[in-house]
């Protein structure tokens, strides 16, 4: 619509053109429903125009189909795999690859219709088991959640099921008592007998000490003493010293991942001893 025609229409309806002039000159890309009105000046005629554009059409043209798999592959190739090997990035990548445990914090609701208490249950082996079989550090605690009104006997059943479900060596574990040196009466209520922040020691029997799934690194007995602090086989490639039979990570010993571990490997301690001689 030409400017003159717009003024004529305004004059017919309002009797004057001042309101329409004020509106047009103060217009700054307003949006009405799914359309926007822009104020532009045509270079050829030097006249102002008010084109109306549809926002839905532009949004449909700009919308691209989302593919999580393709986006993840692009991220891996362009950033993680194909990025230049800068020092901070290589350190961050190595830290992620070397991480063994990922911890997730579970928050229990304080205001619940059936309040729960979270307890950390630890297996307490016998003295003979500690002396002859369980030479390594004890396994981490198993967290269980029981109602506040539960008894010690009910907690024992829940802890037994949790241990069986977590460790292969405890597939046939039978819990005999709750408490360390002193057994707690099974008829007592949990909230009156155990502090939420204190560990719960569980005694029992039925450990399958002969299973190959006893340890993460299998049934083999290795003596690991690496400069990184590792004291057991954590899944990284190891090289065993031919003198003292102590195993260390090949990466920590300066052996690249693409290289084979030497058959005549010497650990750092034996190398230091040989140099002093």
XYZ file of C-alpha atoms in Angstrom:
277
model
C 0.000 0.000 0.000
C 1.510 3.382 -0.982
C 2.086 5.994 1.721
C -0.420 8.418 0.196
C -3.125 5.763 0.077
C -2.462 4.874 3.715
C -2.898 8.518 4.723
C -6.167 8.746 2.787
C -7.531 5.682 4.582
C -6.525 7.150 7.943
C -8.155 10.469 7.082
C -11.418 8.694 6.178
C -11.499 6.745 9.463
C -9.984 9.245 11.913
C -10.382 12.559 10.172
C -6.630 13.290 10.402
C -3.269 11.667 9.516
C -1.203 12.594 12.571
C -1.854 9.341 14.525
C -0.858 7.112 11.595
C 2.258 9.204 10.956
C 3.327 8.824 14.592
C 2.742 5.051 14.585
C 4.658 4.446 11.361
C 7.679 6.547 12.341
C 7.959 4.888 15.792
C 7.520 1.334 14.493
C 10.504 -0.949 15.320
C 9.896 -4.497 14.059
C 6.762 -5.281 16.079
C 5.476 -8.882 16.122
C 1.765 -9.559 15.728
C 0.822 -13.202 16.180
C 3.113 -15.071 13.775
C 4.099 -12.068 11.664
C 6.568 -9.197 11.997
C 6.429 -5.711 10.410
C 9.732 -4.095 9.483
C 10.330 -0.491 8.413
C 12.750 -0.248 5.477
C 13.707 2.340 2.866
C 13.743 1.303 -0.797
C 16.987 2.592 -2.405
C 15.528 3.078 -5.909
C 12.525 5.236 -4.920
C 13.857 6.612 -1.582
C 10.468 5.728 -0.072
C 9.761 3.878 3.180
C 8.105 0.452 3.015
C 6.499 -1.734 5.675
C 6.854 -5.359 4.512
C 5.087 -8.068 6.514
C 7.080 -11.280 7.070
C 5.868 -14.608 8.395
C 7.877 -16.020 11.293
C 6.558 -19.578 10.983
C 7.831 -19.996 7.459
C 11.330 -18.860 8.400
C 11.389 -21.108 11.447
C 10.354 -24.094 9.349
C 13.111 -23.416 6.866
C 15.723 -23.102 9.606
C 14.624 -26.201 11.508
C 16.931 -29.155 10.969
C 16.284 -32.747 11.857
C 17.969 -33.652 15.134
C 20.095 -36.795 15.284
C 21.808 -37.527 18.579
C 24.031 -40.240 17.119
C 25.279 -38.049 14.267
C 25.862 -35.102 16.614
C 27.846 -37.282 19.020
C 29.921 -38.700 16.151
C 30.621 -35.195 14.836
C 31.672 -34.051 18.307
C 34.017 -37.014 18.682
C 35.665 -36.587 15.277
C 35.917 -32.793 15.299
C 36.745 -32.061 18.936
C 37.884 -35.115 20.861
C 39.631 -37.122 18.148
C 40.712 -34.575 15.560
C 41.589 -31.672 17.834
C 45.203 -30.596 18.017
C 47.156 -32.145 20.835
C 47.423 -29.222 23.221
C 48.869 -29.803 26.654
C 45.771 -28.986 28.791
C 43.525 -31.050 26.526
C 45.820 -34.071 26.616
C 45.959 -33.901 30.407
C 42.169 -33.678 30.663
C 41.719 -36.590 28.235
C 44.219 -38.724 30.140
C 42.484 -37.942 33.431
C 39.146 -39.108 32.032
C 40.619 -42.271 30.524
C 42.460 -43.126 33.742
C 39.408 -42.643 35.955
C 38.343 -45.899 37.541
C 35.349 -44.908 39.599
C 32.462 -42.537 38.977
C 30.492 -41.528 42.043
C 26.863 -40.494 41.969
C 25.278 -38.871 44.983
C 21.788 -40.071 45.839
C 19.799 -37.550 47.842
C 16.997 -38.893 49.993
C 13.951 -36.756 50.527
C 13.630 -35.512 54.071
C 9.872 -35.095 53.897
C 8.406 -38.402 52.794
C 5.255 -40.287 53.649
C 7.452 -43.266 54.570
C 10.737 -41.768 55.870
C 13.859 -43.721 54.942
C 17.268 -43.850 56.546
C 20.395 -44.487 54.454
C 22.992 -46.743 56.059
C 26.453 -47.810 54.885
C 26.860 -51.545 55.461
C 30.363 -53.062 55.661
C 31.211 -56.754 55.753
C 33.250 -57.730 58.806
C 35.204 -60.948 58.149
C 36.433 -63.274 60.836
C 39.978 -63.174 62.183
C 40.966 -66.320 60.252
C 39.650 -64.863 56.987
C 41.648 -61.678 57.521
C 44.838 -63.635 58.251
C 44.672 -66.240 55.470
C 42.314 -65.176 52.669
C 41.249 -61.526 52.649
C 44.682 -59.938 52.361
C 43.586 -56.956 50.270
C 41.670 -53.897 51.528
C 38.028 -54.584 52.272
C 35.418 -53.766 49.647
C 33.567 -50.424 49.766
C 30.403 -50.130 51.790
C 27.015 -51.021 50.350
C 24.398 -48.317 50.896
C 20.903 -49.504 51.781
C 17.746 -47.542 52.560
C 15.278 -48.850 55.123
C 12.277 -47.265 56.870
C 12.915 -45.622 60.217
C 10.576 -48.082 61.890
C 12.540 -51.139 60.678
C 14.065 -53.528 63.170
C 17.658 -54.748 63.243
C 16.442 -58.121 61.986
C 14.817 -56.524 58.950
C 17.996 -54.523 58.307
C 19.987 -57.766 58.365
C 17.801 -59.232 55.613
C 18.128 -56.086 53.470
C 21.907 -55.959 53.950
C 22.239 -59.637 53.053
C 20.327 -59.109 49.794
C 22.424 -56.034 48.966
C 25.723 -57.885 49.469
C 24.521 -60.797 47.348
C 23.468 -58.466 44.564
C 26.740 -56.494 44.599
C 29.608 -58.990 44.952
C 30.009 -62.303 43.118
C 31.952 -63.749 46.026
C 28.909 -63.179 48.282
C 26.315 -64.805 46.034
C 25.450 -67.275 48.827
C 26.269 -64.994 51.744
C 24.199 -65.477 54.909
C 24.186 -62.593 57.390
C 24.339 -63.778 60.994
C 24.427 -60.547 62.994
C 24.448 -56.756 62.841
C 27.225 -55.158 64.852
C 30.965 -55.551 65.227
C 32.271 -57.239 68.362
C 28.907 -56.913 70.092
C 25.732 -58.189 68.469
C 22.735 -55.830 68.389
C 19.388 -57.301 69.409
C 17.332 -57.977 66.265
C 14.130 -56.749 67.912
C 15.456 -53.229 68.436
C 14.412 -50.408 66.115
C 17.064 -49.158 63.688
C 16.611 -45.439 64.382
C 17.122 -46.050 68.127
C 20.177 -48.298 67.755
C 22.314 -46.972 64.877
C 23.495 -43.492 64.044
C 22.905 -42.594 60.350
C 26.492 -41.374 59.926
C 28.182 -44.428 61.465
C 29.009 -47.591 59.453
C 27.007 -50.751 60.027
C 29.177 -53.851 60.404
C 27.618 -57.069 59.136
C 28.939 -60.502 60.065
C 28.111 -63.661 58.185
C 29.286 -66.738 56.318
C 29.072 -68.319 52.883
C 31.858 -66.509 51.005
C 32.861 -68.220 47.762
C 36.620 -67.752 48.118
C 37.384 -70.093 45.217
C 35.493 -68.255 42.476
C 37.422 -66.702 39.589
C 35.262 -63.600 40.018
C 36.672 -62.956 43.469
C 38.711 -59.951 42.359
C 38.403 -57.540 39.454
C 41.723 -58.777 38.038
C 40.824 -62.469 38.315
C 42.153 -65.252 40.499
C 45.830 -64.577 39.834
C 47.875 -63.227 42.716
C 49.988 -60.293 41.593
C 52.145 -58.004 43.661
C 51.588 -54.523 42.237
C 53.643 -51.568 43.446
C 53.637 -48.790 40.857
C 55.025 -45.279 41.143
C 51.502 -43.915 40.518
C 50.334 -45.458 43.789
C 48.514 -48.524 42.428
C 48.690 -51.524 44.736
C 46.533 -53.964 42.743
C 45.670 -54.781 39.150
C 43.252 -52.053 38.065
C 42.911 -53.166 34.440
C 45.862 -51.236 32.999
C 48.579 -53.186 31.190
C 51.290 -54.423 33.545
C 54.889 -55.522 33.214
C 56.396 -57.904 35.785
C 59.941 -57.479 37.002
C 62.066 -60.569 36.364
C 64.053 -60.009 39.573
C 61.501 -59.257 42.315
C 58.258 -60.275 40.494
C 56.656 -56.908 41.272
C 54.318 -55.602 38.560
C 54.094 -51.991 37.417
C 52.082 -50.149 34.773
C 53.793 -50.123 31.396
C 52.728 -46.516 30.895
C 54.282 -45.449 34.189
C 57.471 -47.321 33.276
C 57.950 -45.403 30.035
C 56.652 -48.155 27.722
C 54.303 -46.796 25.055
C 50.929 -48.426 24.497
C 51.975 -49.505 20.991
C 55.122 -51.241 22.274
C 55.225 -54.785 23.613
C 56.189 -55.269 27.237
C 59.793 -56.551 27.379
C 60.385 -60.028 28.753
C 63.446 -58.831 30.697
C 61.639 -55.962 32.400
C 63.155 -54.437 35.535
C 61.115 -52.345 37.957
C 62.286 -48.930 39.100
C 63.569 -50.244 42.448
C 65.686 -52.963 40.841
C 67.036 -50.480 38.296
C 68.102 -48.168 41.128
C 69.809 -51.055 42.958
C 71.684 -52.154 39.828
C 72.937 -48.614 39.219
C 74.314 -48.346 42.757
C 76.287 -51.507 42.191
